[in-house]
Amino acid sequence: MSTSNIRNFAIIAHIDHGKSTLADRLLEITGTLKDRDQKAQFLDNMDLERERGITIKAQTVRLAYTAKDGKSYQLNLIDTPGHVDFNYEVSRSLAACEGVLLVVDAAQGVEAQTLANVYLALDANLAIIPVLNKIDLPAADVERVKHEIEEVIGLDTSDALEVSAKSGLGVDTVLEAIVQRIPPPPNDSDAPLRALVIDSWFDPYQGVIALVRVKEGRITKGETMRLLATNCRSKVTELGIYAPFPTQTPALNAGEVGFVVSMVKELDEVRIGDTLTSLEHPASASLEGFKEVKPMVFAGIYPQDSVDYEMLRTALAKLILNDSALSYDPETSVALGFGFRCGFLGLLHMEIVQERLEREFNLELITTAPTTIYHVVLNRRASEAEETVLAIDTPSKLPPLDRINRIEEPYILATLHVPAEYVGPVLALCQERRGVQRKLNYVSSNRVIIDYELPLAEVLFDFFDKLKSCSKGYASMDYELIGYQAGDLVRLDILVANEPLDALSIIIHRSTSFERGKALIAKLKDLIPKHQFEIPLQAAIGSRIVARETVRALRKNVTAKCYGGDISRKRKLLQKQKEGKKRMKRVGNVDIPQEAFLSVLSMDD
């Protein structure tokens, strides 16, 4: 098919604004799916995607559409993830398109993730078609939402489409708008092959499969390909498209989207955003935008039963075959035993990985409190020309205090969309989390957009829960990393019977260390059972104790059998008991139940 009859587009929307439902209607109207194959949220393959109403993995589908002008068109829909954790994946999916459908709920209006992804589309110079969904709802206010889009994003909404994806009302106008308003891809069939890797995954029978958009040239079955970022070379064993089920094809031409099956066995060799070219006639330069995806949130994952350690290792090894952004390294904790230190793109990514491990592999897990990467600048020694900077992802790796010059923590720029009546509590929450306000904009009489600079560590703990609580669920949030800033950060250790519990150590700002330490040991005091001796619980910063509680000893009445007689007999028994408890305190072991760790690690403020 001529490139003039190809349209590549994506759908961007906030969670629950109807992106997957609109995709279902497009599949239905174009006859891509037969009646027996139809199901809700067809492009969402995982149970988690269906339950949460989110897209985790990018999907593509080719639609065959005959327009009102009588011409046949090839429409390639690239379904992108919507959450901030997958920002890079979204940018690569948008780089494979020439236009996007901006779906906005006609009742709720512009939300945070809508804004973040539409800015990515604007940066990529894509054609944007505003689509107002759910116009049949009683609460829909089309004119207000149009005004919001113009005010917040700056898009002209005079020709915005008004649809109801659930009922199918107006969806046929969306297909005509895609044909008329999204430009065709450039015809670069004669140039050397350059294809953008949108996504990749591992198949146990075929090896690594890459989802690609051919930007220039042509790729054929049997030729040898090369990936420019990793210099990986392999023979193309199979080519195909999703329409919507895998269908083999002998070649993929410029402007087309499809999958490439090669003989590559390692997923890390085929990275998202890489450029695929031909070994015989290679391209001179790679496509713009490729970068290494680095995890920003770290947490320890341990099996509740140490017998399951090997099962957990196997499960992580299998999971990473389809999730190259996940990283893990073996880790040992005195309190929790053997486990793994895992790196994630963000909190949602962490939740998804944990839930998949528990569901798909039947594991019971303990996940430690999430931390981020800190930059520790060491004191310069006389022999050193420059400062030494260490990247630390766990408190146990912090060097001694006398070696530290300063600790820098990552900061984010958070964009919060809040109803006007909840602005006060949201501002108070951000101030409490050491935030600095950058902008406050009333986009309508009832909608406010607030920009705040916040330390990422303050967002990791329970910020999203608190935000939803103080706004009764109406606030939404998106963020981007803006760099590192030095702060008065310290390591807070929890000591039980003078022994530090590494699983409960945290890096925290000095101003909140006392409250957090006091809360931690107060909860531990209620959870650790009494022993035959006193157990001191302490929160410490270095050698300084900032909070203390004591688990009292079990008392045994050793004088119960003394009926009368001289007082010296009772004193002798009490003294003997005192010496025994003193000896037990010195050599006794404190048994801390798993429930204590589970409860403390999920502790609220």
Coordinates of C-alpha atoms in Angstrom, one line a residue:
M1 CA 0.0 0.0 0.0
S2 CA 1.2 3.5 -0.8
T3 CA 2.4 5.5 2.2
S4 CA -0.1 8.2 1.3
N5 CA -2.8 5.8 2.4
I6 CA -1.2 4.9 5.8
R7 CA -2.0 6.6 9.1
N8 CA -0.1 5.9 12.3
F9 CA -1.8 7.2 15.4
A10 CA -2.0 6.7 19.2
I11 CA -4.7 7.4 21.8
I12 CA -3.6 9.4 24.9
A13 CA -5.9 9.8 27.9
H14 CA -6.0 9.9 31.7
I15 CA -7.0 6.7 33.6
D16 CA -10.7 5.8 33.1
H17 CA -11.4 8.4 30.4
G18 CA -12.3 5.7 27.9
K19 CA -9.2 5.0 25.9
S20 CA -9.6 1.2 25.8
T21 CA -13.3 1.5 25.1
L22 CA -12.7 3.8 22.2
A23 CA -10.1 1.3 20.8
D24 CA -12.7 -1.5 21.1
R25 CA -15.2 0.6 19.1
L26 CA -12.7 1.3 16.4
L27 CA -11.9 -2.4 16.1
E28 CA -15.6 -3.1 15.9
I29 CA -16.6 -0.5 13.3
T30 CA -13.7 -1.4 10.9
G31 CA -14.6 -5.1 11.1
T32 CA -11.1 -6.0 12.4
L33 CA -12.6 -8.3 15.0
K34 CA -15.2 -11.0 14.4
D35 CA -18.2 -11.2 16.7
R36 CA -16.9 -14.3 18.4
D37 CA -13.5 -12.7 19.3
Q38 CA -14.9 -9.4 20.7
K39 CA -14.4 -8.7 24.4
A40 CA -14.1 -5.5 26.5
Q41 CA -10.6 -3.9 26.6
F42 CA -9.4 -6.2 23.9
L43 CA -5.9 -4.6 23.7
D44 CA -5.4 -5.1 27.5
N45 CA -4.0 -8.6 27.7
M46 CA -3.1 -8.8 31.4
D47 CA -5.7 -9.2 34.2
L48 CA -4.0 -6.4 36.0
E49 CA -4.6 -4.0 33.1
R50 CA -8.3 -4.9 33.1
E51 CA -8.7 -4.6 36.8
R52 CA -6.9 -1.3 37.2
G53 CA -8.1 0.2 33.9
I54 CA -4.6 1.0 32.8
T55 CA -2.3 0.0 29.9
I56 CA 1.1 -1.4 31.0
K57 CA 2.5 -2.8 27.8
A58 CA 2.3 -1.0 24.4
Q59 CA 0.1 -2.8 21.9
T60 CA -0.5 -2.3 18.2
V61 CA -3.2 -3.2 15.8
R62 CA -3.7 -2.6 12.1
L63 CA -7.2 -1.5 11.0
A64 CA -8.4 -1.6 7.4
Y65 CA -10.8 1.3 6.7
T66 CA -12.6 2.5 3.6
A67 CA -13.2 6.2 3.9
K68 CA -16.1 8.2 2.6
D69 CA -14.0 9.3 -0.4
G70 CA -13.9 5.6 -1.5
K71 CA -10.2 5.1 -0.8
S72 CA -8.9 2.2 1.4
Y73 CA -6.6 3.2 4.3
Q74 CA -4.2 1.3 6.6
L75 CA -4.6 2.7 10.1
N76 CA -2.0 1.6 12.7
L77 CA -3.2 2.1 16.2
I78 CA -0.4 2.2 18.8
D79 CA -1.9 1.8 22.3
T80 CA 0.5 3.5 24.7
P81 CA 0.9 3.2 28.5
G82 CA -0.6 6.2 30.3
H83 CA 1.2 6.3 33.7
V84 CA 4.1 8.6 34.5
D85 CA 6.3 5.6 35.4
F86 CA 6.3 4.6 31.7
N87 CA 7.0 8.1 30.4
Y88 CA 9.9 6.9 28.2
E89 CA 7.9 4.1 26.7
V90 CA 5.1 6.6 25.9
S91 CA 7.6 8.9 24.2
R92 CA 8.9 6.1 22.0
S93 CA 5.4 5.0 21.1
L94 CA 4.5 8.6 20.1
A95 CA 7.7 8.9 18.1
A96 CA 6.3 6.1 15.9
C97 CA 3.2 8.1 15.1
E98 CA 2.2 11.2 13.0
G99 CA -0.8 12.1 15.1
V100 CA -2.8 11.3 18.3
L101 CA -6.3 11.2 19.6
L102 CA -6.5 13.3 22.8
V103 CA -9.4 11.7 24.7
V104 CA -10.9 13.7 27.5
D105 CA -13.8 12.8 29.8
A106 CA -16.6 15.3 29.1
A107 CA -17.6 15.1 32.8
Q108 CA -14.2 15.2 34.5
G109 CA -12.2 17.4 32.2
V110 CA -8.4 17.7 31.7
E111 CA -6.5 15.5 34.2
A112 CA -2.8 15.3 35.1
Q113 CA -1.7 12.4 32.9
T114 CA -3.6 13.8 30.0
L115 CA -1.5 16.9 30.3
A116 CA 1.8 15.1 30.6
N117 CA 1.3 13.0 27.6
V118 CA -0.1 15.7 25.4
Y119 CA 3.0 17.8 26.0
L120 CA 5.1 14.8 24.8
A121 CA 2.9 14.8 21.6
L122 CA 3.4 18.6 21.2
D123 CA 7.2 18.2 21.6
A124 CA 7.1 15.5 18.8
N125 CA 5.1 17.9 16.5
L126 CA 2.3 15.5 16.1
A127 CA -1.2 16.3 14.8
I128 CA -3.6 16.3 17.8
I129 CA -7.3 15.6 17.5
P130 CA -9.3 16.5 20.6
V131 CA -12.0 13.9 21.4
L132 CA -14.6 14.6 24.1
N133 CA -15.8 11.2 25.4
K134 CA -18.8 10.2 27.5
I135 CA -21.0 13.0 26.2
D136 CA -24.1 11.0 27.1
L137 CA -23.4 11.2 30.8
P138 CA -25.8 13.5 32.8
A139 CA -22.7 15.2 34.3
A140 CA -21.1 15.9 31.0
D141 CA -20.3 19.6 30.3
V142 CA -18.8 19.8 26.8
E143 CA -18.4 23.6 26.7
R144 CA -16.5 23.7 30.0
V145 CA -14.2 20.9 29.0
K146 CA -13.5 22.6 25.6
H147 CA -12.6 25.8 27.5
E148 CA -10.3 23.8 29.8
I149 CA -8.5 22.3 26.8
E150 CA -8.0 25.7 25.2
E151 CA -6.9 27.3 28.5
V152 CA -4.6 24.6 29.8
I153 CA -3.2 23.0 26.7
G154 CA -3.7 25.8 24.1
L155 CA -5.4 23.6 21.5
D156 CA -8.2 24.9 19.3
T157 CA -11.4 22.9 20.1
S158 CA -13.7 24.4 17.5
D159 CA -13.5 21.2 15.6
A160 CA -13.2 18.8 18.6
L161 CA -15.1 15.5 18.2
E162 CA -17.9 14.7 20.6
V163 CA -18.4 10.9 21.1
S164 CA -19.6 8.2 23.4
A165 CA -17.2 5.3 23.0
K166 CA -19.4 3.0 25.2
S167 CA -22.5 3.4 23.0
G168 CA -20.6 4.0 19.7
L169 CA -22.2 7.5 19.2
G170 CA -20.0 9.6 16.9
V171 CA -17.2 7.1 16.7
D172 CA -17.4 7.0 12.9
T173 CA -16.4 10.7 12.8
V174 CA -13.2 9.7 14.6
L175 CA -12.1 7.4 11.8
E176 CA -12.8 10.1 9.2
A177 CA -10.9 12.7 11.3
I178 CA -7.9 10.3 11.5
V179 CA -7.8 10.0 7.6
Q180 CA -8.4 13.7 7.0
R181 CA -6.4 15.4 9.8
I182 CA -3.4 13.1 10.5
P183 CA -0.7 13.4 7.9
P184 CA 0.7 10.2 6.1
P185 CA 4.2 9.1 6.9
P186 CA 7.0 10.3 4.6
N187 CA 7.8 8.0 1.6
D188 CA 11.4 7.0 2.4
S189 CA 11.4 3.5 0.8
D190 CA 14.7 4.0 -1.1
A191 CA 16.7 5.1 2.0
P192 CA 18.8 2.7 4.1
L193 CA 16.6 0.8 6.6
R194 CA 15.9 2.6 9.9
A195 CA 13.2 1.1 12.2
L196 CA 12.3 2.3 15.7
V197 CA 11.9 -0.3 18.4
I198 CA 8.6 0.5 20.2
D199 CA 8.6 -2.5 22.5
S200 CA 10.2 -5.9 22.9
W201 CA 9.5 -9.1 24.8
F202 CA 10.8 -12.7 25.1
D203 CA 9.0 -15.7 23.7
P204 CA 10.3 -19.1 24.8
Y205 CA 9.8 -20.6 21.4
Q206 CA 10.9 -17.8 19.1
G207 CA 13.3 -15.7 21.1
V208 CA 13.1 -11.9 21.4
I209 CA 10.3 -10.3 19.4
A210 CA 10.6 -6.5 18.6
L211 CA 7.6 -4.3 17.9
V212 CA 8.9 -1.7 15.3
R213 CA 7.8 1.2 13.2
V214 CA 9.8 1.3 9.9
K215 CA 10.8 5.0 9.5
E216 CA 12.9 4.6 6.3
G217 CA 13.7 1.7 3.9
R218 CA 12.4 -1.8 3.9
I219 CA 12.9 -4.9 6.0
T220 CA 12.5 -8.3 4.5
K221 CA 12.4 -11.9 5.9
G222 CA 15.8 -13.6 5.9
E223 CA 18.0 -10.5 5.9
T224 CA 20.5 -9.8 8.7
M225 CA 19.6 -6.9 11.0
R226 CA 21.8 -4.9 13.3
L227 CA 20.8 -2.8 16.4
L228 CA 22.8 0.4 16.6
A229 CA 22.8 1.0 20.4
T230 CA 23.8 -2.6 21.4
N231 CA 25.5 -3.6 18.1
C232 CA 23.5 -6.8 18.2
R233 CA 23.3 -8.7 14.9
S234 CA 20.9 -11.4 14.0
K235 CA 18.9 -12.9 11.1
V236 CA 15.3 -12.0 10.7
T237 CA 13.4 -15.3 10.9
E238 CA 9.8 -13.9 10.8
L239 CA 8.0 -10.6 10.1
G240 CA 4.4 -9.9 10.7
I241 CA 1.6 -7.5 11.8
Y242 CA -1.2 -7.6 14.4
A243 CA -4.6 -7.4 12.7
P244 CA -5.4 -7.9 15.6
F245 CA -3.9 -11.4 15.8
P246 CA -0.3 -12.1 14.6
T247 CA -0.3 -12.4 10.8
Q248 CA 3.0 -13.1 8.9
T249 CA 4.1 -10.9 6.0
P250 CA 7.2 -11.1 3.7
A251 CA 8.3 -7.5 4.3
L252 CA 7.6 -4.3 6.2
N253 CA 7.9 -1.1 4.2
A254 CA 8.4 2.5 5.2
G255 CA 5.6 3.9 7.3
E256 CA 4.3 0.4 8.5
V257 CA 4.2 -1.0 12.0
G258 CA 4.8 -4.7 12.7
F259 CA 6.8 -7.2 14.6
V260 CA 10.3 -8.7 13.9
V261 CA 11.3 -12.1 15.2
S262 CA 15.0 -12.8 15.2
M263 CA 17.4 -15.3 16.8
V264 CA 18.3 -13.0 19.7
K265 CA 18.1 -14.8 23.0
E266 CA 18.7 -11.9 25.5
L267 CA 16.0 -9.2 26.0
D268 CA 18.6 -6.7 27.0
E269 CA 20.0 -6.8 23.4
V270 CA 16.8 -5.3 22.0
R271 CA 16.1 -2.1 23.9
I272 CA 13.1 0.2 23.6
G273 CA 13.9 3.2 21.5
D274 CA 16.9 1.6 19.7
T275 CA 17.3 1.8 15.9
L276 CA 17.2 -1.4 13.8
T277 CA 19.0 -1.3 10.4
S278 CA 20.3 -3.7 7.8
L279 CA 23.8 -5.2 8.1
E280 CA 24.4 -5.1 4.3
H281 CA 23.2 -1.5 3.8
P282 CA 23.4 0.1 7.2
A283 CA 22.1 3.6 8.1
S284 CA 24.7 6.2 9.0
A285 CA 23.0 7.5 12.1
S286 CA 20.4 6.2 14.7
L287 CA 17.0 7.8 15.2
E288 CA 16.8 10.5 17.9
G289 CA 15.5 10.0 21.4
F290 CA 17.1 6.8 22.6
K291 CA 18.3 6.6 26.2
E292 CA 19.0 4.0 28.8
V293 CA 16.0 3.3 31.1
K294 CA 17.2 3.6 34.7
P295 CA 15.2 2.5 37.8
M296 CA 14.4 5.3 40.2
V297 CA 12.7 3.4 43.0
F298 CA 14.3 0.6 45.0
A299 CA 12.9 -1.9 47.5
G300 CA 13.9 -5.2 49.0
I301 CA 11.7 -8.2 48.2
Y302 CA 11.9 -11.2 50.5
P303 CA 9.9 -14.5 50.7
Q304 CA 7.9 -14.8 53.9
D305 CA 9.1 -18.4 54.1
S306 CA 12.9 -18.7 53.5
V307 CA 12.2 -22.0 51.7
D308 CA 10.7 -20.0 48.8
Y309 CA 13.9 -18.2 48.1
E310 CA 14.8 -20.2 45.0
M311 CA 11.2 -19.9 43.8
L312 CA 11.5 -16.1 44.1
R313 CA 14.8 -16.2 42.1
T314 CA 13.2 -18.2 39.3
A315 CA 10.1 -16.0 39.3
L316 CA 12.2 -12.8 38.9
A317 CA 14.3 -14.4 36.2
K318 CA 11.1 -15.2 34.2
L319 CA 9.5 -11.8 34.9
I320 CA 12.5 -9.9 33.6
L321 CA 12.2 -11.6 30.2
N322 CA 9.1 -9.5 29.5
D323 CA 10.0 -6.4 31.6
S324 CA 13.5 -5.1 30.8
A325 CA 13.0 -2.1 33.1
L326 CA 13.1 -4.4 36.2
S327 CA 16.5 -5.0 37.8
Y328 CA 17.3 -7.2 40.8
D329 CA 20.4 -8.2 42.8
P330 CA 20.7 -10.7 45.7
E331 CA 20.5 -9.1 49.2
T332 CA 20.8 -10.5 52.7
S333 CA 19.1 -9.0 55.7
V334 CA 19.8 -10.0 59.3
A335 CA 16.0 -9.7 60.1
L336 CA 14.4 -10.9 56.9
G337 CA 17.0 -13.5 55.6
F338 CA 17.8 -13.9 51.9
G339 CA 16.0 -11.8 49.3
F340 CA 16.6 -9.4 46.4
R341 CA 17.1 -5.7 46.0
C342 CA 14.9 -4.7 43.1
G343 CA 14.9 -1.5 41.0
F344 CA 11.6 -0.1 39.5
L345 CA 10.6 2.8 37.3
G346 CA 8.2 4.1 39.9
L347 CA 5.7 3.1 42.6
L348 CA 3.1 1.8 40.1
H349 CA 5.8 -0.3 38.5
M350 CA 6.7 -1.7 41.9
E351 CA 3.1 -2.5 42.7
I352 CA 2.6 -4.3 39.4
V353 CA 5.8 -6.4 39.8
Q354 CA 4.9 -7.4 43.3
E355 CA 1.3 -8.3 42.4
R356 CA 2.5 -10.3 39.3
L357 CA 5.0 -12.3 41.5
E358 CA 2.3 -13.1 44.0
R359 CA -0.4 -14.0 41.5
E360 CA 1.5 -15.7 38.7
F361 CA 4.0 -17.6 40.9
N362 CA 2.0 -18.1 44.1
L363 CA 4.5 -16.4 46.4
E364 CA 4.0 -14.7 49.7
L365 CA 6.3 -11.7 49.9
I366 CA 7.6 -9.0 52.2
T367 CA 8.5 -5.8 50.5
T368 CA 10.6 -3.2 52.4
A369 CA 9.9 0.5 52.3
P370 CA 10.7 2.0 48.9
T371 CA 13.8 4.3 48.6
T372 CA 15.3 6.2 45.8
I373 CA 18.9 6.9 44.6
Y374 CA 20.8 9.4 46.6
H375 CA 24.1 11.0 45.6
V376 CA 26.6 11.0 48.5
V377 CA 29.5 13.5 48.0
L378 CA 32.5 12.4 50.1
N379 CA 35.0 14.7 51.8
R380 CA 37.9 15.3 49.4
R381 CA 41.2 13.8 50.5
A382 CA 44.5 15.5 49.9
S383 CA 45.4 13.0 47.1
E384 CA 42.1 13.5 45.3
A385 CA 41.7 16.1 42.6
E386 CA 37.9 16.0 42.5
E387 CA 35.1 15.1 44.8
T388 CA 34.0 11.5 44.9
V389 CA 30.2 11.0 44.3
L390 CA 28.6 7.7 45.3
A391 CA 25.1 6.6 44.1
I392 CA 23.3 5.0 47.1
D393 CA 20.0 3.1 46.8
T394 CA 19.9 1.6 50.3
P395 CA 20.7 3.0 53.7
S396 CA 23.1 0.1 54.5
K397 CA 25.5 1.4 51.8
L398 CA 26.0 4.8 53.3
P399 CA 29.6 5.5 54.3
P400 CA 30.6 6.6 57.8
L401 CA 29.4 10.1 58.8
D402 CA 32.9 11.5 59.0
R403 CA 33.4 10.7 55.3
I404 CA 30.3 12.4 54.1
N405 CA 30.4 16.0 52.8
R406 CA 26.8 16.2 51.8
I407 CA 23.9 14.0 50.6
E408 CA 21.9 15.1 47.5
E409 CA 18.3 13.8 46.9
P410 CA 16.3 13.7 43.7
Y411 CA 13.6 16.4 43.2
I412 CA 10.5 16.2 41.1
L413 CA 8.2 18.9 39.6
A414 CA 4.7 17.7 40.5
T415 CA 1.6 18.9 38.6
L416 CA -1.5 18.6 40.7
H417 CA -5.1 19.0 39.3
V418 CA -7.4 19.9 42.2
P419 CA -11.0 21.0 42.6
A420 CA -11.0 24.6 44.0
E421 CA -12.6 23.5 47.3
Y422 CA -9.7 21.2 48.2
V423 CA -6.8 23.6 47.4
G424 CA -6.1 24.4 51.1
P425 CA -5.6 20.8 52.3
V426 CA -3.5 19.9 49.2
L427 CA -1.2 23.0 49.7
A428 CA -0.8 22.0 53.4
L429 CA 0.2 18.5 52.4
C430 CA 2.8 19.7 49.9
Q431 CA 4.2 22.2 52.5
E432 CA 4.4 19.4 55.1
R433 CA 6.4 17.3 52.6
R434 CA 9.1 20.0 52.2
G435 CA 7.6 21.3 48.9
V436 CA 8.2 24.6 47.2
Q437 CA 5.3 26.1 45.2
R438 CA 6.1 27.2 41.7
K439 CA 2.7 28.0 40.1
L440 CA -1.0 28.1 41.0
N441 CA -3.4 28.6 38.1
Y442 CA -7.2 28.7 38.1
V443 CA -8.2 27.2 34.7
S444 CA -11.9 27.6 35.6
S445 CA -14.0 28.6 38.6
N446 CA -13.7 25.1 40.0
R447 CA -10.4 23.7 38.6
V448 CA -6.9 24.6 39.8
I449 CA -3.5 23.4 38.5
I450 CA -0.7 23.6 41.1
D451 CA 3.0 23.1 40.3
Y452 CA 5.2 22.0 43.3
E453 CA 8.9 21.1 43.6
L454 CA 9.0 18.1 46.0
P455 CA 11.7 15.6 47.1
L456 CA 11.0 12.3 45.5
A457 CA 11.5 10.5 48.8
E458 CA 8.6 12.4 50.4
V459 CA 6.3 11.2 47.5
L460 CA 7.4 7.6 47.8
F461 CA 6.1 7.0 51.4
D462 CA 2.3 7.6 51.3
F463 CA 1.9 10.9 49.4
F464 CA -0.6 9.5 46.9
D465 CA -2.8 8.1 49.6
K466 CA -2.8 11.4 51.6
L467 CA -3.5 13.3 48.4
K468 CA -6.6 11.2 47.6
S469 CA -7.7 11.5 51.2
C470 CA -7.5 15.2 51.5
S471 CA -9.2 15.8 48.2
K472 CA -11.8 13.0 48.6
G473 CA -10.4 11.2 45.6
Y474 CA -10.8 14.1 43.1
A475 CA -7.1 15.3 42.8
S476 CA -4.8 13.8 40.2
M477 CA -1.0 14.1 39.9
D478 CA 1.8 13.8 37.4
Y479 CA 5.5 14.5 37.9
E480 CA 8.8 14.6 36.2
L481 CA 12.4 14.4 37.6
I482 CA 14.2 17.8 37.6
G483 CA 17.5 16.9 39.2
Y484 CA 19.3 16.6 42.6
Q485 CA 19.5 19.0 45.5
A486 CA 21.6 18.9 48.7
G487 CA 19.6 18.4 51.9
D488 CA 20.1 17.9 55.6
L489 CA 19.6 14.1 55.3
V490 CA 20.6 11.5 57.9
R491 CA 20.3 7.7 58.3
L492 CA 17.8 6.7 60.9
D493 CA 18.6 3.3 62.5
I494 CA 16.2 1.2 64.6
L495 CA 18.0 -0.7 67.3
V496 CA 16.4 -3.7 69.1
A497 CA 18.4 -4.8 72.2
N498 CA 21.3 -2.5 70.9
E499 CA 21.4 -4.4 67.6
P500 CA 20.4 -2.4 64.4
L501 CA 17.6 -3.8 62.2
D502 CA 18.9 -3.2 58.7
A503 CA 15.4 -3.8 57.2
L504 CA 14.0 -0.8 59.0
S505 CA 16.8 1.7 58.4
I506 CA 15.8 4.7 56.3
I507 CA 17.4 7.9 54.9
I508 CA 15.3 10.8 56.1
H509 CA 15.4 14.6 56.5
R510 CA 16.7 15.6 60.0
S511 CA 13.6 17.7 60.7
T512 CA 11.2 14.7 60.5
S513 CA 13.6 12.1 61.9
F514 CA 12.4 12.4 65.5
E515 CA 8.7 11.9 64.7
R516 CA 9.3 9.0 62.3
G517 CA 11.7 7.3 64.7
K518 CA 9.2 7.7 67.6
A519 CA 6.4 6.3 65.5
L520 CA 8.4 3.3 64.3
I521 CA 9.6 2.1 67.8
A522 CA 6.1 2.8 69.3
K523 CA 4.6 0.4 66.8
L524 CA 7.4 -2.1 67.3
K525 CA 6.8 -2.0 71.1
D526 CA 3.2 -3.2 70.5
L527 CA 4.3 -6.0 68.1
I528 CA 7.4 -7.6 69.8
P529 CA 6.2 -10.1 72.4
K530 CA 7.6 -9.9 76.0
H531 CA 10.6 -11.9 76.9
Q532 CA 12.2 -12.9 80.2
F533 CA 14.3 -9.8 80.1
E534 CA 13.8 -6.1 79.2
I535 CA 14.2 -5.2 75.5
P536 CA 15.3 -1.6 74.8
L537 CA 14.0 -0.2 71.5
Q538 CA 15.9 2.9 70.1
A539 CA 15.9 5.1 67.1
A540 CA 19.3 6.5 66.5
I541 CA 21.1 8.9 64.1
G542 CA 24.8 7.8 64.3
S543 CA 25.6 7.5 68.0
R544 CA 22.7 9.9 69.0
I545 CA 19.5 8.3 70.3
V546 CA 16.5 10.4 69.2
A547 CA 13.7 8.1 70.6
R548 CA 13.4 5.2 73.0
E549 CA 10.8 2.7 74.3
T550 CA 11.2 -0.4 76.4
V551 CA 9.4 -3.8 76.2
R552 CA 9.0 -4.8 79.8
A553 CA 10.2 -8.2 81.0
L554 CA 7.8 -11.0 81.9
R555 CA 7.6 -11.1 85.7
K556 CA 7.7 -14.4 87.6
N557 CA 6.8 -14.3 91.3
V558 CA 9.8 -16.3 92.7
T559 CA 8.7 -15.6 96.3
A560 CA 5.3 -17.1 95.9
K561 CA 6.3 -20.3 97.8
C562 CA 7.9 -18.5 100.8
Y563 CA 5.3 -18.8 103.6
G564 CA 6.6 -16.8 106.5
G565 CA 10.2 -17.1 107.7
D566 CA 13.0 -14.6 107.6
I567 CA 12.9 -11.7 105.1
S568 CA 16.5 -12.7 104.0
R569 CA 15.1 -15.8 102.2
K570 CA 12.9 -13.6 100.0
R571 CA 15.8 -11.2 99.3
K572 CA 18.1 -14.1 98.4
L573 CA 15.5 -15.4 95.8
L574 CA 14.9 -11.9 94.4
Q575 CA 18.7 -11.2 94.1
K576 CA 19.1 -14.6 92.3
Q577 CA 16.3 -13.7 89.8
K578 CA 17.9 -10.2 89.2
E579 CA 21.2 -11.7 88.3
G580 CA 19.6 -14.3 86.0
K581 CA 17.6 -11.6 84.2
K582 CA 20.8 -9.5 83.9
R583 CA 22.6 -12.5 82.3
M584 CA 19.7 -13.3 80.0
K585 CA 19.7 -9.6 78.8
R586 CA 23.3 -10.0 77.9
V587 CA 23.2 -13.3 76.0
G588 CA 19.5 -13.8 75.2
N589 CA 18.1 -13.5 71.6
V590 CA 15.1 -11.4 70.8
D591 CA 12.5 -13.1 68.7
I592 CA 10.9 -10.6 66.3
P593 CA 7.8 -12.1 64.5
Q594 CA 7.3 -11.6 60.7
E595 CA 4.1 -9.8 61.5
A596 CA 6.0 -7.1 63.1
F597 CA 8.0 -6.4 60.0
L598 CA 4.9 -6.6 57.8
S599 CA 3.1 -4.1 59.9
V600 CA 5.9 -1.6 60.4
L601 CA 7.0 -1.7 56.7
S602 CA 3.4 -0.7 55.7
M603 CA 3.1 1.9 58.5
D604 CA 1.1 5.0 57.9
D605 CA 2.1 8.4 59.3

